[in-house]
GROMACS .gro file of C-alpha atoms in nm:
model
  493
    1MET     CA    1   0.858   3.205  -1.433
    2HIS     CA    2   0.798   2.890  -1.188
    3THR     CA    3   0.709   2.544  -1.355
    4LYS     CA    4   0.344   2.474  -1.320
    5VAL     CA    5   0.258   2.144  -1.176
    6ALA     CA    6  -0.127   1.983  -1.157
    7VAL     CA    7  -0.122   1.715  -0.895
    8ILE     CA    8  -0.457   1.499  -0.948
    9GLY     CA    9  -0.561   1.368  -0.603
   10ALA     CA   10  -0.525   1.485  -0.261
   11GLY     CA   11  -0.489   1.173  -0.072
   12PRO     CA   12  -0.191   1.048   0.104
   13GLY     CA   13   0.005   1.019  -0.236
   14GLY     CA   14  -0.105   1.372  -0.382
   15LEU     CA   15  -0.030   1.565  -0.042
   16VAL     CA   16   0.312   1.438  -0.018
   17ALA     CA   17   0.407   1.470  -0.360
   18ALA     CA   18   0.286   1.850  -0.332
   19ARG     CA   19   0.479   1.888  -0.033
   20TRP     CA   20   0.795   1.790  -0.212
   21LEU     CA   21   0.733   1.958  -0.553
   22LEU     CA   22   0.674   2.280  -0.343
   23ALA     CA   23   0.994   2.234  -0.140
   24GLU     CA   24   1.171   2.187  -0.495
   25GLY     CA   25   1.014   2.544  -0.625
   26PHE     CA   26   0.738   2.402  -0.857
   27ASP     CA   27   0.408   2.608  -0.861
   28THR     CA   28   0.185   2.339  -0.736
   29HIS     CA   29  -0.189   2.293  -0.778
   30LEU     CA   30  -0.396   1.977  -0.651
   31PHE     CA   31  -0.731   1.844  -0.815
   32GLU     CA   32  -0.943   1.649  -0.566
   33GLN     CA   33  -1.291   1.514  -0.657
   34GLY     CA   34  -1.426   1.472  -0.331
   35PRO     CA   35  -1.516   1.771  -0.113
   36GLU     CA   36  -1.237   1.691   0.156
   37LEU     CA   37  -0.870   1.605   0.145
   38GLY     CA   38  -0.769   1.279   0.219
   39GLY     CA   39  -0.846   1.033  -0.040
   40GLN     CA   40  -0.973   0.668   0.091
   41TRP     CA   41  -0.925   0.798   0.454
   42THR     CA   42  -1.227   1.037   0.431
   43GLY     CA   43  -1.471   0.717   0.411
   44GLU     CA   44  -1.680   0.914   0.176
   45ILE     CA   45  -1.936   0.638   0.033
   46GLY     CA   46  -1.895   0.534  -0.301
   47ALA     CA   47  -1.539   0.715  -0.320
   48SER     CA   48  -1.393   0.522  -0.032
   49GLY     CA   49  -1.335   0.156   0.111
   50VAL     CA   50  -1.255   0.265   0.446
   51TRP     CA   51  -1.531   0.201   0.676
   52PRO     CA   52  -1.621   0.392   1.003
   53THR     CA   53  -1.474   0.128   1.261
   54LEU     CA   54  -1.153   0.031   1.055
   55TYR     CA   55  -0.825   0.048   1.215
   56THR     CA   56  -0.495   0.045   1.037
   57ASN     CA   57  -0.312  -0.281   0.974
   58THR     CA   58   0.010  -0.114   0.963
   59SER     CA   59   0.181   0.051   1.279
   60ARG     CA   60   0.168   0.420   1.347
   61ILE     CA   61   0.561   0.444   1.288
   62LEU     CA   62   0.515   0.309   0.942
   63THR     CA   63   0.196   0.495   0.869
   64ALA     CA   64   0.348   0.833   0.884
   65PHE     CA   65   0.572   1.056   0.662
   66SER     CA   66   0.896   1.171   0.749
   67ASP     CA   67   0.834   1.537   0.881
   68LEU     CA   68   0.542   1.462   1.114
   69PRO     CA   69   0.536   1.179   1.363
   70HIS     CA   70   0.191   1.085   1.513
   71ASP     CA   71   0.092   1.212   1.861
   72GLY     CA   72   0.062   0.948   2.141
   73ASP     CA   73   0.187   0.594   2.172
   74GLN     CA   74  -0.098   0.431   2.020
   75THR     CA   75   0.015   0.134   1.796
   76PHE     CA   76  -0.276   0.106   1.534
   77LEU     CA   77  -0.475   0.407   1.431
   78SER     CA   78  -0.864   0.455   1.369
   79ALA     CA   79  -0.939   0.577   0.991
   80ARG     CA   80  -1.070   0.894   1.154
   81GLN     CA   81  -0.705   0.952   1.342
   82ILE     CA   82  -0.548   0.908   0.995
   83LEU     CA   83  -0.768   1.158   0.840
   84ARG     CA   84  -0.695   1.424   1.108
   85TYR     CA   85  -0.317   1.340   1.056
   86LEU     CA   86  -0.346   1.449   0.682
   87HIS     CA   87  -0.513   1.742   0.747
   88ARG     CA   88  -0.241   1.834   0.988
   89TYR     CA   89   0.027   1.748   0.712
   90ALA     CA   90  -0.168   1.969   0.482
   91GLU     CA   91  -0.182   2.244   0.734
   92MET     CA   92   0.206   2.208   0.823
   93PHE     CA   93   0.316   2.262   0.457
   94ARG     CA   94   0.045   2.510   0.353
   95LEU     CA   95  -0.118   2.269   0.104
   96LYS     CA   96  -0.490   2.350   0.167
   97ASP     CA   97  -0.503   2.663  -0.036
   98ARG     CA   98  -0.351   2.468  -0.324
   99ILE     CA   99  -0.618   2.219  -0.311
  100ARG     CA  100  -0.926   2.276  -0.543
  101LEU     CA  101  -1.194   2.048  -0.381
  102SER     CA  102  -1.480   1.885  -0.584
  103SER     CA  103  -1.295   1.925  -0.883
  104LYS     CA  104  -1.306   1.613  -1.066
  105VAL     CA  105  -1.059   1.594  -1.338
  106ILE     CA  106  -1.242   1.462  -1.672
  107HIS     CA  107  -0.941   1.472  -1.905
  108VAL     CA  108  -0.574   1.496  -1.923
  109LYS     CA  109  -0.394   1.520  -2.255
  110HIS     CA  110  -0.110   1.676  -2.418
  111GLY     CA  111  -0.037   1.919  -2.677
  112GLY     CA  112   0.151   2.214  -2.816
  113GLY     CA  113   0.439   2.152  -2.553
  114ARG     CA  114   0.213   2.153  -2.238
  115TRP     CA  115  -0.050   1.931  -2.068
  116SER     CA  116  -0.417   2.012  -2.052
  117VAL     CA  117  -0.620   1.907  -1.738
  118GLU     CA  118  -0.983   1.958  -1.775
  119THR     CA  119  -1.290   1.973  -1.510
  120ALA     CA  120  -1.621   2.100  -1.543
  121ASP     CA  121  -1.503   2.430  -1.491
  122GLY     CA  122  -1.279   2.409  -1.792
  123ALA     CA  123  -0.919   2.312  -1.948
  124GLU     CA  124  -0.614   2.479  -1.772
  125ALA     CA  125  -0.265   2.452  -1.913
  126PHE     CA  126   0.017   2.300  -1.674
  127ASP     CA  127   0.390   2.236  -1.761
  128ARG     CA  128   0.367   1.882  -1.577
  129VAL     CA  129   0.116   1.670  -1.437
  130VAL     CA  130   0.138   1.423  -1.144
  131ILE     CA  131  -0.136   1.110  -1.127
  132ALA     CA  132  -0.200   1.045  -0.778
  133SER     CA  133  -0.574   0.981  -0.780
  134GLY     CA  134  -0.525   0.615  -0.627
  135ARG     CA  135  -0.474   0.262  -0.709
  136PHE     CA  136  -0.764   0.115  -0.492
  137GLN     CA  137  -1.101   0.312  -0.599
  138THR     CA  138  -1.267   0.050  -0.863
  139PRO     CA  139  -1.345  -0.288  -0.669
  140ALA     CA  140  -1.360  -0.579  -0.908
  141LEU     CA  141  -1.638  -0.848  -0.832
  142PRO     CA  142  -1.521  -1.184  -0.929
  143PRO     CA  143  -1.693  -1.351  -1.253
  144VAL     CA  144  -1.871  -1.643  -1.053
  145PRO     CA  145  -2.142  -1.785  -1.262
  146GLY     CA  146  -2.498  -1.678  -1.161
  147LEU     CA  147  -2.380  -1.414  -0.919
  148SER     CA  148  -2.621  -1.166  -1.086
  149THR     CA  149  -2.898  -1.390  -0.966
  150PHE     CA  150  -2.829  -1.390  -0.612
  151SER     CA  151  -3.171  -1.332  -0.420
  152GLY     CA  152  -3.036  -1.283  -0.042
  153PRO     CA  153  -3.188  -0.982   0.132
  154GLU     CA  154  -2.877  -0.795   0.152
  155GLY     CA  155  -2.773  -0.860  -0.188
  156VAL     CA  156  -2.399  -0.874  -0.341
  157ARG     CA  157  -2.157  -0.610  -0.238
  158SER     CA  158  -1.786  -0.541  -0.240
  159THR     CA  159  -1.627  -0.468   0.072
  160PHE     CA  160  -1.548  -0.148  -0.062
  161ASP     CA  161  -1.911  -0.046   0.004
  162TYR     CA  162  -1.927  -0.217   0.339
  163ARG     CA  163  -2.010   0.039   0.620
  164GLY     CA  164  -2.054  -0.181   0.928
  165VAL     CA  165  -2.222  -0.489   1.068
  166GLU     CA  166  -2.575  -0.348   1.109
  167PRO     CA  167  -2.718  -0.475   0.808
  168TYR     CA  168  -2.577  -0.820   0.879
  169ARG     CA  169  -2.670  -0.869   1.226
  170GLY     CA  170  -2.856  -1.217   1.248
  171LYS     CA  171  -2.784  -1.284   0.876
  172ARG     CA  172  -2.594  -1.546   0.728
  173VAL     CA  173  -2.287  -1.388   0.517
  174LEU     CA  174  -2.029  -1.507   0.266
  175VAL     CA  175  -1.719  -1.326   0.254
  176GLY     CA  176  -1.513  -1.383  -0.071
  177GLY     CA  177  -1.137  -1.320  -0.099
  178CYS     CA  178  -0.843  -1.364   0.122
  179ALA     CA  179  -0.669  -1.004   0.138
  180VAL     CA  180  -0.681  -0.787   0.432
  181SER     CA  181  -1.023  -0.629   0.372
  182ALA     CA  182  -1.194  -0.981   0.344
  183LEU     CA  183  -1.060  -1.116   0.647
  184GLU     CA  184  -1.089  -0.792   0.856
  185VAL     CA  185  -1.468  -0.747   0.771
  186ALA     CA  186  -1.516  -1.141   0.837
  187ALA     CA  187  -1.394  -1.094   1.191
  188GLU     CA  188  -1.589  -0.780   1.244
  189LEU     CA  189  -1.922  -0.965   1.140
  190ALA     CA  190  -1.828  -1.261   1.355
  191HIS     CA  191  -1.774  -1.015   1.655
  192GLY     CA  192  -2.084  -0.795   1.539
  193GLY     CA  193  -2.350  -1.035   1.568
  194ALA     CA  194  -2.367  -1.201   1.225
  195ALA     CA  195  -2.574  -1.523   1.274
  196ALA     CA  196  -2.296  -1.700   1.067
  197VAL     CA  197  -1.980  -1.588   0.877
  198THR     CA  198  -1.842  -1.798   0.597
  199VAL     CA  199  -1.507  -1.727   0.421
  200THR     CA  200  -1.466  -1.854   0.062
  201GLN     CA  201  -1.105  -1.840  -0.089
  202ARG     CA  202  -0.947  -1.952  -0.404
  203ARG     CA  203  -0.618  -2.057  -0.195
  204GLN     CA  204  -0.530  -2.042   0.165
  205ARG     CA  205  -0.299  -1.755   0.245
  206TYR     CA  206  -0.079  -1.756   0.550
  207VAL     CA  207  -0.200  -1.501   0.814
  208LEU     CA  208   0.043  -1.279   1.008
  209PRO     CA  209  -0.118  -1.130   1.302
  210LYS     CA  210  -0.096  -0.746   1.325
  211PHE     CA  211   0.099  -0.745   1.669
  212ALA     CA  212   0.301  -1.048   1.786
  213ALA     CA  213   0.535  -1.093   2.106
  214GLY     CA  214   0.468  -0.718   2.171
  215VAL     CA  215   0.593  -0.594   1.815
  216PRO     CA  216   0.408  -0.481   1.519
  217SER     CA  217   0.460  -0.729   1.260
  218ASP     CA  218   0.520  -0.495   0.975
  219HIS     CA  219   0.838  -0.389   1.204
  220ARG     CA  220   0.957  -0.748   1.149
  221ILE     CA  221   0.868  -0.845   0.795
  222PHE     CA  222   0.925  -0.524   0.593
  223THR     CA  223   1.314  -0.461   0.689
  224ARG     CA  224   1.588  -0.333   0.481
  225TYR     CA  225   1.762  -0.673   0.521
  226GLY     CA  226   1.446  -0.820   0.368
  227ALA     CA  227   1.495  -0.620   0.057
  228LEU     CA  228   1.865  -0.685   0.049
  229ALA     CA  229   1.801  -1.048   0.075
  230ALA     CA  230   1.543  -1.043  -0.202
  231GLU     CA  231   1.833  -0.896  -0.437
  232ARG     CA  232   2.109  -1.123  -0.326
  233LEU     CA  233   1.972  -1.466  -0.208
  234PRO     CA  234   1.803  -1.718  -0.391
  235VAL     CA  235   1.428  -1.695  -0.410
  236THR     CA  236   1.364  -2.040  -0.204
  237GLU     CA  237   1.601  -1.895   0.072
  238VAL     CA  238   1.414  -1.548   0.085
  239ASP     CA  239   1.099  -1.775   0.087
  240ARG     CA  240   1.214  -1.979   0.375
  241GLN     CA  241   1.313  -1.694   0.596
  242LEU     CA  242   0.969  -1.503   0.527
  243LYS     CA  243   0.787  -1.806   0.603
  244THR     CA  244   0.972  -1.847   0.932
  245ILE     CA  245   0.873  -1.478   1.058
  246VAL     CA  246   0.516  -1.537   0.981
  247THR     CA  247   0.484  -1.891   1.108
  248ASP     CA  248   0.686  -1.803   1.437
  249ALA     CA  249   0.434  -1.494   1.477
  250GLY     CA  250   0.119  -1.670   1.429
  251GLY     CA  251   0.147  -2.025   1.331
  252SER     CA  252   0.033  -2.196   1.025
  253PRO     CA  253  -0.343  -2.168   0.926
  254GLU     CA  254  -0.417  -2.560   0.942
  255GLN     CA  255  -0.328  -2.544   1.304
  256TYR     CA  256  -0.639  -2.328   1.358
  257GLY     CA  257  -0.847  -2.554   1.145
  258ALA     CA  258  -0.808  -2.371   0.825
  259PRO     CA  259  -0.685  -2.539   0.481
  260THR     CA  260  -0.321  -2.607   0.456
  261PRO     CA  261  -0.141  -2.340   0.241
  262ASP     CA  262   0.099  -2.405  -0.015
  263PRO     CA  263   0.437  -2.485   0.161
  264SER     CA  264   0.598  -2.167  -0.018
  265LEU     CA  265   0.491  -1.846   0.121
  266PHE     CA  266   0.526  -1.673  -0.218
  267ALA     CA  267   0.303  -1.927  -0.410
  268ALA     CA  268   0.044  -1.893  -0.125
  269GLY     CA  269   0.064  -1.541  -0.023
  270VAL     CA  270   0.024  -1.370   0.304
  271THR     CA  271  -0.210  -1.136   0.473
  272LEU     CA  272  -0.237  -0.920   0.790
  273SER     CA  273  -0.506  -1.000   1.037
  274GLN     CA  274  -0.511  -1.022   1.402
  275ASP     CA  275  -0.848  -1.178   1.491
  276TYR     CA  276  -0.934  -1.406   1.168
  277LEU     CA  277  -0.737  -1.752   1.255
  278PRO     CA  278  -0.848  -1.744   1.620
  279LEU     CA  279  -1.226  -1.693   1.523
  280VAL     CA  280  -1.173  -1.982   1.273
  281ALA     CA  281  -1.015  -2.170   1.555
  282GLU     CA  282  -1.336  -2.112   1.744
  283GLY     CA  283  -1.576  -2.189   1.481
  284ARG     CA  284  -1.697  -1.855   1.455
  285ILE     CA  285  -1.585  -1.837   1.089
  286ASP     CA  286  -1.629  -2.125   0.846
  287VAL     CA  287  -1.394  -2.140   0.542
  288ARG     CA  288  -1.504  -2.289   0.203
  289PRO     CA  289  -1.349  -2.330  -0.121
  290TRP     CA  290  -1.424  -2.113  -0.406
  291PRO     CA  291  -1.789  -2.080  -0.536
  292LEU     CA  292  -1.857  -2.270  -0.864
  293SER     CA  293  -2.205  -2.104  -0.904
  294VAL     CA  294  -2.491  -1.906  -0.746
  295SER     CA  295  -2.853  -1.964  -0.787
  296GLY     CA  296  -3.108  -1.755  -0.601
  297PRO     CA  297  -2.995  -1.760  -0.222
  298ASP     CA  298  -2.782  -2.071  -0.287
  299VAL     CA  299  -2.413  -2.096  -0.333
  300THR     CA  300  -2.249  -2.393  -0.451
  301PHE     CA  301  -1.889  -2.453  -0.382
  302ALA     CA  302  -1.579  -2.629  -0.559
  303ASP     CA  303  -1.638  -2.922  -0.297
  304GLY     CA  304  -1.988  -3.000  -0.419
  305GLY     CA  305  -2.170  -2.846  -0.085
  306THR     CA  306  -2.456  -2.594  -0.115
  307GLN     CA  307  -2.542  -2.322   0.140
  308GLN     CA  308  -2.792  -2.054   0.166
  309PHE     CA  309  -2.669  -1.699   0.256
  310ASP     CA  310  -2.848  -1.370   0.301
  311GLY     CA  311  -2.557  -1.150   0.186
  312LEU     CA  312  -2.237  -1.181  -0.006
  313LEU     CA  313  -1.941  -0.949   0.024
  314PHE     CA  314  -1.630  -0.955  -0.211
  315GLY     CA  315  -1.271  -0.842  -0.122
  316THR     CA  316  -1.130  -0.965  -0.429
  317GLY     CA  317  -0.928  -0.660  -0.546
  318PHE     CA  318  -0.936  -0.344  -0.784
  319ARG     CA  319  -0.920  -0.257  -1.144
  320LEU     CA  320  -0.673   0.012  -1.224
  321ASP     CA  321  -0.893   0.279  -1.343
  322LEU     CA  322  -0.775   0.615  -1.510
  323PRO     CA  323  -1.054   0.721  -1.697
  324PHE     CA  324  -0.953   1.056  -1.731
  325LEU     CA  325  -0.627   0.985  -1.953
  326ALA     CA  326  -0.627   1.054  -2.313
  327ASP     CA  327  -0.661   0.741  -2.540
  328GLU     CA  328  -0.298   0.793  -2.697
  329ILE     CA  329  -0.161   0.832  -2.323
  330ARG     CA  330  -0.357   0.499  -2.223
  331GLU     CA  331  -0.199   0.347  -2.543
  332THR     CA  332   0.170   0.477  -2.468
  333LEU     CA  333   0.134   0.335  -2.106
  334GLY     CA  334  -0.036  -0.003  -2.236
  335LEU     CA  335  -0.292   0.079  -1.978
  336ASP     CA  336  -0.528  -0.197  -1.865
  337ASP     CA  337  -0.723  -0.322  -1.546
  338VAL     CA  338  -0.383  -0.429  -1.380
  339HIS     CA  339  -0.102  -0.281  -1.568
  340LEU     CA  340   0.078   0.060  -1.639
  341ASP     CA  341   0.400   0.056  -1.820
  342ALA     CA  342   0.626   0.277  -1.632
  343ASP     CA  343   0.995   0.301  -1.510
  344ARG     CA  344   0.958   0.203  -1.134
  345TYR     CA  345   0.579   0.288  -1.140
  346THR     CA  346   0.675   0.668  -1.208
  347PHE     CA  347   0.779   0.801  -1.535
  348HIS     CA  348   0.748   0.657  -1.891
  349PRO     CA  349   1.018   0.776  -2.147
  350ASP     CA  350   0.753   0.899  -2.420
  351LEU     CA  351   0.553   1.076  -2.180
  352PRO     CA  352   0.798   1.341  -2.059
  353GLY     CA  353   0.624   1.591  -1.801
  354LEU     CA  354   0.404   1.333  -1.692
  355ALA     CA  355   0.442   1.112  -1.362
  356PHE     CA  356   0.256   0.851  -1.135
  357VAL     CA  357   0.244   0.830  -0.767
  358GLY     CA  358   0.104   0.539  -0.567
  359MET     CA  359  -0.018   0.334  -0.858
  360TRP     CA  360   0.156   0.005  -0.802
  361ASP     CA  361  -0.009  -0.284  -0.573
  362GLN     CA  362   0.162  -0.362  -0.270
  363SER     CA  363   0.133  -0.547   0.064
  364GLY     CA  364   0.245  -0.341   0.358
  365GLY     CA  365   0.192   0.016   0.442
  366TYR     CA  366   0.196   0.280   0.157
  367PHE     CA  367   0.310   0.592   0.353
  368VAL     CA  368   0.682   0.556   0.387
  369PRO     CA  369   0.727   0.448  -0.016
  370LEU     CA  370   0.488   0.727  -0.137
  371GLU     CA  371   0.714   0.989   0.036
  372LEU     CA  372   1.002   0.839  -0.125
  373GLN     CA  373   0.868   0.813  -0.446
  374ALA     CA  374   0.753   1.176  -0.436
  375ARG     CA  375   1.079   1.297  -0.323
  376TRP     CA  376   1.264   1.097  -0.632
  377LEU     CA  377   0.986   1.265  -0.870
  378ALA     CA  378   1.040   1.632  -0.706
  379TYR     CA  379   1.430   1.568  -0.714
  380THR     CA  380   1.440   1.437  -1.056
  381TRP     CA  381   1.243   1.727  -1.203
  382SER     CA  382   1.424   2.009  -1.025
  383GLY     CA  383   1.762   1.827  -1.108
  384ARG     CA  384   1.866   1.767  -0.762
  385VAL     CA  385   1.947   1.412  -0.857
  386PRO     CA  386   2.003   1.292  -1.230
  387GLY     CA  387   1.698   1.139  -1.415
  388ALA     CA  388   1.751   0.809  -1.571
  389ASP     CA  389   1.851   0.816  -1.936
  390LEU     CA  390   1.601   0.728  -2.215
  391GLY     CA  391   1.775   0.405  -2.270
  392ALA     CA  392   1.762   0.298  -1.880
  393GLN     CA  393   1.397   0.385  -1.895
  394ARG     CA  394   1.302   0.190  -2.205
  395ALA     CA  395   1.494  -0.109  -2.039
  396ALA     CA  396   1.291  -0.077  -1.723
  397VAL     CA  397   0.957  -0.048  -1.908
  398GLU     CA  398   1.051  -0.356  -2.130
  399ALA     CA  399   1.137  -0.557  -1.814
  400TYR     CA  400   0.792  -0.463  -1.669
  401ARG     CA  401   0.622  -0.564  -1.962
  402ALA     CA  402   0.789  -0.923  -1.972
  403ARG     CA  403   0.631  -0.951  -1.606
  404ARG     CA  404   0.280  -0.927  -1.751
  405GLY     CA  405   0.056  -1.224  -1.662
  406LEU     CA  406   0.293  -1.266  -1.347
  407PRO     CA  407   0.190  -1.164  -0.978
  408GLN     CA  408   0.222  -0.792  -0.981
  409LYS     CA  409   0.201  -0.721  -0.604
  410THR     CA  410   0.541  -0.583  -0.460
  411ARG     CA  411   0.656  -0.581  -0.073
  412MET     CA  412   0.671  -0.244   0.114
  413ASN     CA  413   1.039  -0.269   0.177
  414LEU     CA  414   1.141  -0.334  -0.198
  415ALA     CA  415   0.930  -0.058  -0.320
  416ALA     CA  416   1.096   0.178  -0.034
  417ILE     CA  417   1.442   0.093  -0.088
  418GLY     CA  418   1.418   0.110  -0.465
  419PHE     CA  419   1.263   0.450  -0.442
  420ALA     CA  420   1.510   0.580  -0.161
  421ARG     CA  421   1.805   0.453  -0.418
  422ALA     CA  422   1.658   0.677  -0.666
  423ALA     CA  423   1.626   0.958  -0.459
  424GLY     CA  424   1.968   0.933  -0.326
  425CYS     CA  425   1.850   0.889   0.038
  426GLU     CA  426   1.903   0.513   0.098
  427PRO     CA  427   2.104   0.521   0.469
  428GLN     CA  428   2.455   0.434   0.432
  429LEU     CA  429   2.537   0.166   0.690
  430ASP     CA  430   2.922   0.253   0.733
  431ARG     CA  431   2.825   0.594   0.852
  432TRP     CA  432   2.600   0.457   1.111
  433PRO     CA  433   2.736   0.192   1.286
  434GLU     CA  434   2.537   0.242   1.626
  435LEU     CA  435   2.240   0.206   1.413
  436ARG     CA  436   2.356  -0.081   1.200
  437ARG     CA  437   2.150  -0.340   1.348
  438ALA     CA  438   1.806  -0.126   1.367
  439LEU     CA  439   1.889  -0.005   0.976
  440LEU     CA  440   1.883  -0.392   0.882
  441PHE     CA  441   1.646  -0.549   1.090
  442GLY     CA  442   1.441  -0.283   1.245
  443PRO     CA  443   1.136  -0.104   1.102
  444LEU     CA  444   1.173   0.087   0.799
  445ALA     CA  445   1.050   0.420   0.964
  446PRO     CA  446   1.057   0.748   0.765
  447SER     CA  447   1.320   0.898   0.951
  448CYS     CA  448   1.580   0.639   0.842
  449PHE     CA  449   1.540   0.823   0.491
  450ARG     CA  450   1.645   1.161   0.641
  451LEU     CA  451   1.970   1.034   0.748
  452ASP     CA  452   2.156   1.076   0.439
  453GLY     CA  453   2.130   1.233   0.102
  454PRO     CA  454   1.894   1.544   0.010
  455ASP     CA  455   1.722   1.696   0.288
  456ALA     CA  456   1.886   1.505   0.552
  457LEU     CA  457   1.790   1.604   0.910
  458PRO     CA  458   2.014   1.648   1.195
  459ASP     CA  459   1.770   1.479   1.456
  460ALA     CA  460   1.726   1.171   1.236
  461ALA     CA  461   1.935   0.954   1.395
  462GLU     CA  462   1.781   1.007   1.730
  463GLU     CA  463   1.410   0.986   1.578
  464PHE     CA  464   1.505   0.665   1.402
  465ALA     CA  465   1.670   0.503   1.717
  466ARG     CA  466   1.335   0.577   1.910
  467ALA     CA  467   1.155   0.424   1.634
  468ALA     CA  468   1.349   0.122   1.634
  469ALA     CA  469   1.332   0.068   2.010
  470ALA     CA  470   0.982   0.167   2.049
  471PHE     CA  471   0.869  -0.173   2.107
  472GLY     CA  472   1.167  -0.326   2.255
  473ALA     CA  473   1.277  -0.527   1.953
  474ILE     CA  474   1.596  -0.339   1.868
  475GLU     CA  475   1.726  -0.193   2.178
  476SER     CA  476   2.064  -0.363   2.183
  477PRO     CA  477   2.284  -0.295   1.897
  478GLU     CA  478   2.400  -0.652   1.884
  479PHE     CA  479   2.257  -0.906   1.629
  480THR     CA  480   2.057  -1.193   1.763
  481ASP     CA  481   2.198  -1.526   1.674
  482ARG     CA  482   1.946  -1.536   1.376
  483GLU     CA  483   2.016  -1.228   1.265
  484GLN     CA  484   2.412  -1.292   1.271
  485ALA     CA  485   2.314  -1.606   1.078
  486ASP     CA  486   2.101  -1.450   0.823
  487TRP     CA  487   2.364  -1.161   0.777
  488ASN     CA  488   2.652  -1.389   0.712
  489LEU     CA  489   2.463  -1.582   0.470
  490LEU     CA  490   2.388  -1.251   0.271
  491GLN     CA  491   2.743  -1.124   0.287
  492SER     CA  492   2.841  -1.464   0.147
  493HIS     CA  493   2.634  -1.382  -0.165
   0.00000   0.00000   0.00000
């Protein structure tokens, strides 16, 4: 009898988890609360933070799964193109007939050796459950004193609810936050006819353009070398190397008239945005410190200045929200608005048969690490790779708990390499000497994780070589002088 698995969510994480669970022989069923597969990429009002004119801030090569490259050579894709891609992926692996649309899960609990998944249609028993319902669904507005009194005609909204510039044409808009949604919305408002756009931030981040010197920036900053450096080199050296990549690509914010960030990139943070800093330099976006208070239409900032606004938009993060989990499960996980105790964001030793996909906070694109996490999960449950013993899992959970209160965001390349190692598919440098430079300093394209290990593909090397050379950055197998110096330093540690 096949093991019956419920996957909660039919966005990218749920779809890729179902694809690999099916490949490993599991009887897999997906529950999707919305009327269409795709998760955030549907743009459904109230359930998605994707607005109609949004384009990805990650390149097409890193916004794909290993079995299905995107058509064409467009570098950054629209939300509608990503949704069509997810439909094609679901059709390719015959997932659509397994998705129960408009089936919101209201309760998950464990008892009698099985898992119960309850929807409005009743409860159903499963042997195992995967939670892939999304990390970015419940926006968090900041606790600014007086925010509820704001009386501007466009009110207070999260960027999660932003659907275009039309309501803000000719209006004075304050955009709060320094992550990608805040900066991209601010840039769109400035281009789209807002009378004045002001961005308010707690701290100034470094800003990396999406495209620099003909190469998508996610190809430069999220590399395997970067993951190895994070493991072996002092934090100060990794900080220096990343800051060099960022400032070489786009300069430093103060050069554009924005505030000066902390000298440490790790302390300041970094955001991808192509147009934000040039618009600051042109005076089309003003930058202010964080608000102290709001009173009617007036916002008072930390520098003592006060301005009137017609609308406030905040891109200030999300709460981790899994309301359907039974109380005892929530307690075991130590679940709160930020944290979920699990071994590498996936398994908990006291909850066998339960797993999570896509529940970590990250900088960089999710498609590649989501697929690697899904493979690790499926391989572990099928026995193709050995699962971590309980002691190792408990140690991993304790290590995560010890980091509570510290910044939780991880980088895409660190997540991807960690999951690839667990799944047994990290590419081996000594087996691919002709690809050595691309594997270290090129993009972490999904094809490179089909070179070795379970489900390796015969054409993966050719596909990865094309991906690495797509923008002309990794055409030669020889290291540049900087790459050679960085590699020598890494080898010395």
